[in-house]
Coordinates of C-alpha atoms in Angstrom, one line a residue:
X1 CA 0.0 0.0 0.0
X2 CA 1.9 2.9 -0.9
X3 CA 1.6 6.1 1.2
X4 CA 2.4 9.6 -0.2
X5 CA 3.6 12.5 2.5
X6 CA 0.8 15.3 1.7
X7 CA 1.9 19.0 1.7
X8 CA -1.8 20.4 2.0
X9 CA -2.5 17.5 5.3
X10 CA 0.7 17.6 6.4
X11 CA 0.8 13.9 7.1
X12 CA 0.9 10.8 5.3
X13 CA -1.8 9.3 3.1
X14 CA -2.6 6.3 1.4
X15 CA -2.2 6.8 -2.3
X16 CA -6.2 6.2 -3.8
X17 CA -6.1 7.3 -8.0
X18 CA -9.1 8.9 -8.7
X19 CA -9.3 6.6 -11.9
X20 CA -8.2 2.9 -10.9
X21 CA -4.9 2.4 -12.2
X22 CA -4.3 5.6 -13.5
X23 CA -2.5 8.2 -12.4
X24 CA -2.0 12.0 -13.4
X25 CA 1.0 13.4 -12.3
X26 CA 2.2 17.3 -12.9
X27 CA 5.2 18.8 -11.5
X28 CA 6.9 22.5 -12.2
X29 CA 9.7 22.6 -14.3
X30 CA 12.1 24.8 -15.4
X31 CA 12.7 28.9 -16.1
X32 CA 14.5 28.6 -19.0
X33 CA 17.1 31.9 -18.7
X34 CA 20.0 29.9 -17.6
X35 CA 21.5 26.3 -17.4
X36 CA 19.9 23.9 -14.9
X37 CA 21.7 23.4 -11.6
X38 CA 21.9 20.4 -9.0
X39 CA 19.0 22.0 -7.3
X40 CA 17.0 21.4 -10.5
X41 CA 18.5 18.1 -11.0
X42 CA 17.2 17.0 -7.5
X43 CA 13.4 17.8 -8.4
X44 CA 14.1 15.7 -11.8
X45 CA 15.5 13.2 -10.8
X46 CA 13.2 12.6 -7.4
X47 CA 10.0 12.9 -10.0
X48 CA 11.2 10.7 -12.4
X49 CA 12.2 7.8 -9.9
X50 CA 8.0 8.6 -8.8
X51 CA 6.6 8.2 -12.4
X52 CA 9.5 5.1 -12.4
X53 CA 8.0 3.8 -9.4
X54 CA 4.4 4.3 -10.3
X55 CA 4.6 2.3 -13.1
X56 CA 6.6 -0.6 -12.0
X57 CA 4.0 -0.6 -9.6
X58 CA 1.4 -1.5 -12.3
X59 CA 0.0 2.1 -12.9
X60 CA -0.7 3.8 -16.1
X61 CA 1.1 7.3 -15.2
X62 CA 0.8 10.2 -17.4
X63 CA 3.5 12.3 -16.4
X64 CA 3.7 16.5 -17.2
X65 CA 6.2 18.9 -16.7
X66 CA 6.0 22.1 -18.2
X67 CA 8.5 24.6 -19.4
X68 CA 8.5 28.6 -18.9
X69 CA 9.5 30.2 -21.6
X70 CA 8.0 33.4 -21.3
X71 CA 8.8 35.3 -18.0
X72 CA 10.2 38.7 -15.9
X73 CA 14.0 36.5 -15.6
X74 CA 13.9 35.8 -19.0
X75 CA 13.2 39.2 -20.3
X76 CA 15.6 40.4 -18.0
X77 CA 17.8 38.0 -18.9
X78 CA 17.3 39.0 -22.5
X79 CA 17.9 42.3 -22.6
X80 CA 21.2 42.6 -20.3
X81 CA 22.7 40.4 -23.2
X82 CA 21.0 42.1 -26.2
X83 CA 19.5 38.9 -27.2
X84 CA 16.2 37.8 -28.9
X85 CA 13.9 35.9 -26.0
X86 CA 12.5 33.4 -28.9
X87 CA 16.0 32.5 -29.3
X88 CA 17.5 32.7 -25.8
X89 CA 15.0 30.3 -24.4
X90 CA 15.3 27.8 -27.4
X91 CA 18.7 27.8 -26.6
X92 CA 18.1 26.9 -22.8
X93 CA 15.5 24.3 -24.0
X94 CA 17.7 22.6 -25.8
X95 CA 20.4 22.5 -22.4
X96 CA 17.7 20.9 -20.5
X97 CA 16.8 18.4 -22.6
X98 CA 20.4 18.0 -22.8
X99 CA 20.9 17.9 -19.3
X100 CA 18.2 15.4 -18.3
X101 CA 18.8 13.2 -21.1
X102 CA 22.5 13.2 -19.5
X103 CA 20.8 12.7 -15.9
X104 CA 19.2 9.6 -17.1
X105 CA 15.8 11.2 -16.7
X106 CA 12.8 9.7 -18.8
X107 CA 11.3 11.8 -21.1
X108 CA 7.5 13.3 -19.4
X109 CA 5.0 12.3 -21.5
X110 CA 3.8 15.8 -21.9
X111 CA 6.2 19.0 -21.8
X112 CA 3.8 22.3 -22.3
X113 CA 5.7 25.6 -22.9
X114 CA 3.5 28.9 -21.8
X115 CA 4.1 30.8 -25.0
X116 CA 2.1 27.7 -26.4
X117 CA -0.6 27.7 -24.0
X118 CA -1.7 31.0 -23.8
X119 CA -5.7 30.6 -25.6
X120 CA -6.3 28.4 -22.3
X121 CA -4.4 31.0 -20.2
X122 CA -6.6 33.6 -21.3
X123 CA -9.5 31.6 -21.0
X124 CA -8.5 31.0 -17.4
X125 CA -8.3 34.3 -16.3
X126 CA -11.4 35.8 -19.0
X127 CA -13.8 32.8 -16.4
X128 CA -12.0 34.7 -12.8
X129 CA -12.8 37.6 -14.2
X130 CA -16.7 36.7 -14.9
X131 CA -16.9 34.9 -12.0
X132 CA -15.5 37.8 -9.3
X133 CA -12.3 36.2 -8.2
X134 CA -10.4 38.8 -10.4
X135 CA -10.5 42.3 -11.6
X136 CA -8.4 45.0 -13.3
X137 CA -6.2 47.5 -11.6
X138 CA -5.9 51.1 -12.9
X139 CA -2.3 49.9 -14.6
X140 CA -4.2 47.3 -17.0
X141 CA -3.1 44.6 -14.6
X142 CA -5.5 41.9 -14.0
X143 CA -4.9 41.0 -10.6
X144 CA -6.6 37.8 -8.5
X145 CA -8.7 38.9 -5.3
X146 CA -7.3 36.6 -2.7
X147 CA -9.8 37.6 0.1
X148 CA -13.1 36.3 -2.0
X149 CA -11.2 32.3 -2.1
X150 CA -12.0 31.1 1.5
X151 CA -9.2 28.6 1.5
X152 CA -6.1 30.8 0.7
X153 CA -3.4 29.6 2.8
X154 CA -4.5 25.9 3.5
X155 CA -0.8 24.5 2.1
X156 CA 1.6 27.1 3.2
X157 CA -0.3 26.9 6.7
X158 CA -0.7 30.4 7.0
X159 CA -3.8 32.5 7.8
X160 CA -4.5 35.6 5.9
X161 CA -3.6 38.0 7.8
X162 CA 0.0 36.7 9.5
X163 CA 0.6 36.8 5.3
X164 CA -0.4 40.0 5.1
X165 CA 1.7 41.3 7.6
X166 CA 4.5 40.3 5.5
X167 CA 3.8 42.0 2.4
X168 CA 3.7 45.7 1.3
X169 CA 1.4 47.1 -1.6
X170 CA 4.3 49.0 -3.9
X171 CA 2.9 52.4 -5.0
X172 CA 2.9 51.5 -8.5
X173 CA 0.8 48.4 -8.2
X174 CA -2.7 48.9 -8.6
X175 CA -4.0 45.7 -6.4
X176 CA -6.3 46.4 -3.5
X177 CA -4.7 44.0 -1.2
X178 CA -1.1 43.4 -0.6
X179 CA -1.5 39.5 -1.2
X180 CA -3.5 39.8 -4.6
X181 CA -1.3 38.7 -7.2
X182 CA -0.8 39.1 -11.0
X183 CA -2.8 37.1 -13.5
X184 CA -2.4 39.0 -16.8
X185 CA 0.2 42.1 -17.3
X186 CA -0.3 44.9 -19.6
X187 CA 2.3 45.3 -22.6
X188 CA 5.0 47.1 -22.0
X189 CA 7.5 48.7 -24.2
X190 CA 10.5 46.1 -25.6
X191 CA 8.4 42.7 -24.3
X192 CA 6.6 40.3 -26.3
X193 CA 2.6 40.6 -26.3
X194 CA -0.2 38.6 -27.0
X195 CA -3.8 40.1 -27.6
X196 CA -6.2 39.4 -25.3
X197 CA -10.2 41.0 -24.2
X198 CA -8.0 43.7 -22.1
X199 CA -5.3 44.7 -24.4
X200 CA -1.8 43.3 -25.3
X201 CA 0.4 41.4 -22.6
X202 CA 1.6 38.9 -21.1
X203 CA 0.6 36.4 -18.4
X204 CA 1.7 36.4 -14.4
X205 CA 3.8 32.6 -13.8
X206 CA 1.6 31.4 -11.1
X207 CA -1.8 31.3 -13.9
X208 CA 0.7 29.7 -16.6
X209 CA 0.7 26.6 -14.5
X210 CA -2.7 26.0 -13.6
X211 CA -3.6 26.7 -17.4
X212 CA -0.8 24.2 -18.5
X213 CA -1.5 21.7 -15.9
X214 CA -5.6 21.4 -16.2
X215 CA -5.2 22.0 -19.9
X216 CA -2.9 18.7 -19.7
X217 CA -4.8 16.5 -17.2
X218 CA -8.2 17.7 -16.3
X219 CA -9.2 20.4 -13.9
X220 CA -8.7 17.5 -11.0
X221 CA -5.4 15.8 -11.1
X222 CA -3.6 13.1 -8.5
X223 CA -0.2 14.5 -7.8
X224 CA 1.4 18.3 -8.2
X225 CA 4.9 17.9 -7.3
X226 CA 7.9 20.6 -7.3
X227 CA 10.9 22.4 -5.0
X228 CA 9.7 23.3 -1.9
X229 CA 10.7 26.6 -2.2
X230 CA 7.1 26.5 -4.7
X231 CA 4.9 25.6 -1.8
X232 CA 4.4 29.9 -1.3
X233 CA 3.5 31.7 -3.1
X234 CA 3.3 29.8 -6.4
X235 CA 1.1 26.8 -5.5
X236 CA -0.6 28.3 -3.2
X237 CA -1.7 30.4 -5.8
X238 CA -2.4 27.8 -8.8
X239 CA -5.1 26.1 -6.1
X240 CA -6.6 29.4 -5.4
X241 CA -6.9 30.6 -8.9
X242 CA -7.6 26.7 -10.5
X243 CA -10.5 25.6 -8.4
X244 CA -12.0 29.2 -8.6
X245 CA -11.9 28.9 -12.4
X246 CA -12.9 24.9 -12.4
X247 CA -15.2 25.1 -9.7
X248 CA -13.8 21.8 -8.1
X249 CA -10.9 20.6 -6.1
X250 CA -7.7 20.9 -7.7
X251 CA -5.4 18.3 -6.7
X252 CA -5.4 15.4 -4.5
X253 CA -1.4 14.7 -3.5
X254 CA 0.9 17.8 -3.4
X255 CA 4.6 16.8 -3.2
X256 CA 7.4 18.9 -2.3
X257 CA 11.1 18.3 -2.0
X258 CA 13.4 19.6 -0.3
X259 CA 16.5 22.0 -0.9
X260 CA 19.6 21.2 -2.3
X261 CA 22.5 23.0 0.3
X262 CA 25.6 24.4 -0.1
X263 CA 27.5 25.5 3.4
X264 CA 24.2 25.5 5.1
X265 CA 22.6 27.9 2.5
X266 CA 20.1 26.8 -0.2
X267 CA 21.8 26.2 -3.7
X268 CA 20.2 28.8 -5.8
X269 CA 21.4 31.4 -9.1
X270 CA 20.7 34.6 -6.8
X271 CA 22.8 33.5 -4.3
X272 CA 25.6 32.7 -7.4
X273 CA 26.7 29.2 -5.2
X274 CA 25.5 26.6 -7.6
X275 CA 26.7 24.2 -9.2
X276 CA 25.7 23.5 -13.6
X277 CA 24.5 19.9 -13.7
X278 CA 26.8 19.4 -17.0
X279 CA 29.6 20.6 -14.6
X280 CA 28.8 18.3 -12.4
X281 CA 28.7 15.7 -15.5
X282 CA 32.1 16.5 -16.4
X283 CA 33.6 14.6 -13.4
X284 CA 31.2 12.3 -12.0
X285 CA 28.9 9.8 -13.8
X286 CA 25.4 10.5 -14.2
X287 CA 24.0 7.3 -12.2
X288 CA 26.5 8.4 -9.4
X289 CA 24.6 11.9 -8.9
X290 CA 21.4 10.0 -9.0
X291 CA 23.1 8.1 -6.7
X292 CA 23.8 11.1 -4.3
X293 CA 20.7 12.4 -4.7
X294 CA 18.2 9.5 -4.0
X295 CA 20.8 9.5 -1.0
X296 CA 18.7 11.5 1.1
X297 CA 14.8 11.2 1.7
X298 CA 13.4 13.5 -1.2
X299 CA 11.8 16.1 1.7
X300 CA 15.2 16.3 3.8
X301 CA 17.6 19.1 2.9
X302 CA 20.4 17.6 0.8
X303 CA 23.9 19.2 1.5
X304 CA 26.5 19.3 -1.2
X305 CA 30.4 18.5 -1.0
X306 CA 32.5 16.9 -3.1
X307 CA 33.0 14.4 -0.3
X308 CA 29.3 13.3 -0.4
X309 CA 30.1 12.4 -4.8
X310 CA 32.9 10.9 -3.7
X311 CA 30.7 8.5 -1.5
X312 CA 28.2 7.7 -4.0
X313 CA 30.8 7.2 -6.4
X314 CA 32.0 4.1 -4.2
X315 CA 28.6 3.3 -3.6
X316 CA 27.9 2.8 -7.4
X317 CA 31.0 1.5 -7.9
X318 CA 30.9 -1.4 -5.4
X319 CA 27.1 -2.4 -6.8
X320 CA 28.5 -2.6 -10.3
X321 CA 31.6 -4.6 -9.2
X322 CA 29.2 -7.0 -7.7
X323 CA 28.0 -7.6 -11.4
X324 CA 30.8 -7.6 -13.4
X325 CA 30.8 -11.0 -15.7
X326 CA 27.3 -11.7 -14.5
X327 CA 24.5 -12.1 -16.7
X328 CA 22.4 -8.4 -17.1
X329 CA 19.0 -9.9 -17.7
X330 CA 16.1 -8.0 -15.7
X331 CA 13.6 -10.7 -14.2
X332 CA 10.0 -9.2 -15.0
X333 CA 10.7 -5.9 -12.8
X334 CA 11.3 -2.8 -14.6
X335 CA 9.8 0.6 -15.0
X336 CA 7.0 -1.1 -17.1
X337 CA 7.1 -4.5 -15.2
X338 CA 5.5 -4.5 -12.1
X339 CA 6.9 -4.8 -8.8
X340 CA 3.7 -5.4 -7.1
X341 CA 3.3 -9.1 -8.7
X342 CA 7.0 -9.9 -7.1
X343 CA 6.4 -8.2 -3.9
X344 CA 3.2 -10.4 -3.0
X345 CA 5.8 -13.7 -3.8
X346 CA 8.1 -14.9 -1.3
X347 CA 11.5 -12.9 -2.5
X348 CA 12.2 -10.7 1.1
X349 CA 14.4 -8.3 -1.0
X350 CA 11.7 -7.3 -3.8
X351 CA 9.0 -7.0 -0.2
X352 CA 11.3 -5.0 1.4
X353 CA 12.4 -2.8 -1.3
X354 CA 8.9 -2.3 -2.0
X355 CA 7.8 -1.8 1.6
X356 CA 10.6 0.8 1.6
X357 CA 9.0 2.8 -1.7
X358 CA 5.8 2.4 -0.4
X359 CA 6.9 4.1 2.2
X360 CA 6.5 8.0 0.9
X361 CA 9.5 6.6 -1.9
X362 CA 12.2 6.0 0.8
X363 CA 14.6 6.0 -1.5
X364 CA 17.6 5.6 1.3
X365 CA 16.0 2.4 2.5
X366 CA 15.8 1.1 -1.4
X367 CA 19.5 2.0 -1.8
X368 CA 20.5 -0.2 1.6
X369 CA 18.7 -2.7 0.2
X370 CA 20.4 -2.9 -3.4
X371 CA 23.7 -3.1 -1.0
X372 CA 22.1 -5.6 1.0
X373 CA 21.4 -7.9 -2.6
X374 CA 25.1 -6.6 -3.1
X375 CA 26.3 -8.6 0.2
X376 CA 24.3 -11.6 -0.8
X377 CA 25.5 -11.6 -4.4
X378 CA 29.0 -11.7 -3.3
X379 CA 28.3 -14.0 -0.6
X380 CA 26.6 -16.7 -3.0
X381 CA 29.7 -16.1 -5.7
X382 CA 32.3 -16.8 -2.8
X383 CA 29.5 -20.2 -1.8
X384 CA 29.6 -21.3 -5.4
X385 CA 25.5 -21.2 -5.2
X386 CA 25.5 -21.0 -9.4
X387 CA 21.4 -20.6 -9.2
X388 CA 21.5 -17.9 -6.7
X389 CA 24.3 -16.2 -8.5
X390 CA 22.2 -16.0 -11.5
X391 CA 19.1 -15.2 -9.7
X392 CA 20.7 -12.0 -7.5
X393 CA 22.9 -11.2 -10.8
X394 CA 19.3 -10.6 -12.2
X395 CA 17.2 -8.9 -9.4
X396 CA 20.2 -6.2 -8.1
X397 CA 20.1 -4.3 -12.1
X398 CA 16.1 -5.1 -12.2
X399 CA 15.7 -3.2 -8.8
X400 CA 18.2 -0.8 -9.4
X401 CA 16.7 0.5 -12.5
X402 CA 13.1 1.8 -10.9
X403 CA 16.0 3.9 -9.2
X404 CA 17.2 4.6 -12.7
X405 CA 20.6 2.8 -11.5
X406 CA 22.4 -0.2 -12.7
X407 CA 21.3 0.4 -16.2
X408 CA 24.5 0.0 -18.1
X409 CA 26.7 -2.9 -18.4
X410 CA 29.3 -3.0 -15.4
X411 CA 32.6 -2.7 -17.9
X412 CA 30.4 0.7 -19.4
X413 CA 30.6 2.3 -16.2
X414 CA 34.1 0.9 -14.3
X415 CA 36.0 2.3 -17.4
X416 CA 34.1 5.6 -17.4
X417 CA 37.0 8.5 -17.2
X418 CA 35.0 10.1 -14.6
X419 CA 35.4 7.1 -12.7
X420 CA 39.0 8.1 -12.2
X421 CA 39.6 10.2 -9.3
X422 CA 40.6 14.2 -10.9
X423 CA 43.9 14.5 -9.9
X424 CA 44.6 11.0 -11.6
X425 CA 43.4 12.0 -14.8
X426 CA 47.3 13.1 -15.8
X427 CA 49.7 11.4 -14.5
X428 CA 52.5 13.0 -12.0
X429 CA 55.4 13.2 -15.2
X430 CA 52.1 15.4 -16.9
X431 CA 51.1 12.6 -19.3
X432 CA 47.8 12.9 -21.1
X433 CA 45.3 9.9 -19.4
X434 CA 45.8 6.5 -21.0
X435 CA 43.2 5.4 -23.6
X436 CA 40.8 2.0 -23.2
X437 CA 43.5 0.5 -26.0
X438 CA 46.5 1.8 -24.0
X439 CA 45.0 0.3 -20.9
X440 CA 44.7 -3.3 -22.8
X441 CA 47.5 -3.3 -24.2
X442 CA 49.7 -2.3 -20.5
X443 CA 47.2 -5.3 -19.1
X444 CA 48.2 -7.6 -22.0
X445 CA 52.3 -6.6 -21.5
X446 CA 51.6 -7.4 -17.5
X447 CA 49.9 -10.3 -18.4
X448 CA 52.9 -11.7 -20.2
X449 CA 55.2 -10.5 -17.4
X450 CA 53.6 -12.6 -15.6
X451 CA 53.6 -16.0 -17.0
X452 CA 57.3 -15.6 -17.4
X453 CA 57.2 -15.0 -13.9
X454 CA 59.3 -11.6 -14.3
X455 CA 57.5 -10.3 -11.6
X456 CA 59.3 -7.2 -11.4
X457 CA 58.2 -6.0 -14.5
X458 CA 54.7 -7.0 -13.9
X459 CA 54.6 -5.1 -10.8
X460 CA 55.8 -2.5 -12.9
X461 CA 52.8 -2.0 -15.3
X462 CA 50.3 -2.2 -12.0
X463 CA 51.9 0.8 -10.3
X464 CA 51.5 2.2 -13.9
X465 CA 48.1 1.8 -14.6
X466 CA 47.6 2.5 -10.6
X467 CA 49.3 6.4 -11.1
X468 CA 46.7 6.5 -14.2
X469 CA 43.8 5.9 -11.5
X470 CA 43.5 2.3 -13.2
X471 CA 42.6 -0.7 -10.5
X472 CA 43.0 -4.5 -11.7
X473 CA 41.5 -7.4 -10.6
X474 CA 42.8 -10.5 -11.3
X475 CA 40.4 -13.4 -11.7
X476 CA 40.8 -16.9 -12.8
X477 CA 39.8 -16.0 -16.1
X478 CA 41.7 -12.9 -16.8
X479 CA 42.8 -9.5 -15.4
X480 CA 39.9 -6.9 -15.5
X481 CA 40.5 -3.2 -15.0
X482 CA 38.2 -0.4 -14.2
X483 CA 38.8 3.6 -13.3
X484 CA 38.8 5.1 -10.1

């Protein structure tokens, strides 16, 4: 029985679909004015190991997340570099597709853009505007009227007027209350424009959502996810403004995760301490800052170091060293298998590993447990138990890949470059990192030293390869390397 953690309740809920084996699933995506950083990676990758999740599960998910492309950053962001918006955010677009693919991160299944949804925007604010919630200021703003929706402030947890007190009305604005917010702004000089029943402009961000997000799944949807830093102002403005306009309840499941830190401060580009994800990507392999990620219960801060990669490095590592020369087929579980049919057999590991998801996706308790098949693996290879072997070979990358882990073949990833440590990338004479072939060949030179029992020379070519950041194993069958 999985259980979701429910911003609006505050506790946790069994998960009930509104349609039986279906679920709808939105969940804010990016600003495109700049390259996405490990903050953004964390709400990607914690929302696409849900949607994995779901489905193994046996669900029939249809997963959105949208795009802003048209918004005050990005015109900002426009004009300091002198640069057309259409092509600045096409640029952006294509570095986040880039990124996720990069991330691992499966494709949603529907990825709205405002600047393509704006007939249902309109619409949305044209029916707040007929129906009271709305009305327009003496600038040509539309603004929403916060005190006529009775529930304002059910998921920040905050009454009207402790929100009030924290908010000043700027002598420009035209709103009548300091918490009414922006649903359409008039055109202004040197922005882009779309006609609408009050003029040329442009829409506020919070109605881009619940346009894009009912437009995509219905007015009443199962799950809204996104950064907890989302839960105020912005989604507690999509329910106010949605169910006013739908006339019925919004969403059933909000998720939230939680910040990404750096020296006890949250990773953000105002604060200019973040880190690119394709920075990241440049030293450390994808699955291993999955790894780190899914690390941490999604809610819980998440602090970044280098030390903490450097952990989930070995922790990857050490899971794909496990399989090396075992066989990679997946055993029925997958993101479209279903790990409900093995958790009600006798296998403890797929129970617990579902208990553990089920669990509000308990992603730390999943990752012990891969370790824990780890253990056994190694245990049954060092027993001889063949049919184990094969069995655990099988369940450990079947598991792992509802984590989106585990999915390449072990020699793929233990001679990844990025599996060397940095400084070991170039040698200490200054020599450029050794190739796969120059690796073989030092192995196959080492390998020779050997049977002539010149063991000099063979220890030779180890300390080597070991100054490259190469580590062999030798096995009865052969020397294997990997990096790192």
């Amino acid at each position: 029985m999985l259980r979701i953690y429910n911003s609006l309740t505050r506790r946790k809920e069994e998960f009930v679909p509104i349609e039986p084996g279906k679920v709808r699933m939105y969940v804010c995506g990016m600003t495109v004015y700049d390259l996405c950083h490990v903050g953004h990676a964390r709400v990607m990758v914690v929302f696409d190991v849900v949607a994995r999740y779901l489905r193994a599960s046996g669900f029939e998910v249809t997963y959105v997340r949208n795009i802003t492309d048209i918004d005050d950053k990005i015109i900002r962001r426009a004009h300091e570099r002198g640069e057309n918006i259409q092509e600045l955010t096409a640029r952006y677009i294509e570095a986040l597709h880039e990124d996720a693919e990069g991330l691992q991160i499966l494709p949603p299944d529907r990825e709205p853009r405002a600047t393509e949804s704006m007939e249902a925007i309109i619409a949305m604010v044209q029916r707040l505007l007929e129906q009271g919630y709305a009305y327009q200021g003496e600038n040509g703003d539309i603004y929403y009227d916060v005190s006529h929706f009775e529930g304002y402030g059910a998921l920040s947890g905050k009454q009207l007027d402790e929100l009030r007190a924290g908010e000043r009305v700027q002598v420009s604005e035209a709103k009548t209350d300091p918490l009414d917010f922006v649903l359409w702004k008039a055109a202004k000089p040197n922005e882009p424009a779309w006609d609408s029943p009050w003029g040329p402009g442009r829409p506020g961000w919070h109605i881009e959502c619940s346009a894009m997000s009912t437009q995509a799944l219905g007015p009443h949807f199962d799950i809204h996810g996104g950064g907890q830093d989302l839960q105020f102002p912005h989604h507690e403005n999509e329910i106010a403004q949605s169910e006013a306009a739908t006339g019925c309840k919004f969403v059933n499941y909000w998720m939230h995760n939680g910040f990404v830190r750096v020296d006890d401060e949250k990773m953000s580009k105002s604060l200019g301490n973040f880190f690119t994800v394709r920075e990241v990507l440049e030293h450390y392999h994808p699955e291993v800052l999955r790894y780190f990620i899914l690390s941490s219960h999604y809610r819980s801060p998440l602090n970044y170091t280098e030390q903490q990669l450097e952990t989930a490095q070995a922790a990857v590592t050490r899971l794909y060293t496990a399989l090396r020369g075992m066989p990679g087929e997946g055993i029925s579980i997958s993101a479209q298998g279903s790990a409900q049919e093995l958790a009600e057999g006798d296998d403890p590991f797929v129970q617990r590993f579902c208990e553990a998801m089920d669990d509000d996706f308990n992603t730390p308790e999943a990752l012990a447990l891969l370790n824990e098949i780890r253990h056994a693996l190694n245990r049954a290879r060092e027993e001889g138990d063949k049919d184990k072997v094969q069995y655990l070979a099988r369940l450990l990358p079947s598991l792992g890949a509802i984590l989106g882990l585990l999915t390449q073949e072990p020699e793929q990833f233990l001679r990844d470059p990025r599996q060397a440590a940095a400084p070991s990338i170039v040698s200490a004479e200054g020599e450029a990192a050794l190739s796969d072939g120059d690796i073989e060949q030092l192995i196959a030179q080492r390998t020779a030293a050997r049977k002539n029992k010149d063991w000099a020379a063979a220890d030779h070519l180890r300390d080597v390869l070991k100054k490259q950041g190469i580590t062999l194993e030798d096995t009865p069958t052969g020397t294997l390397w990997r990096r790192g």
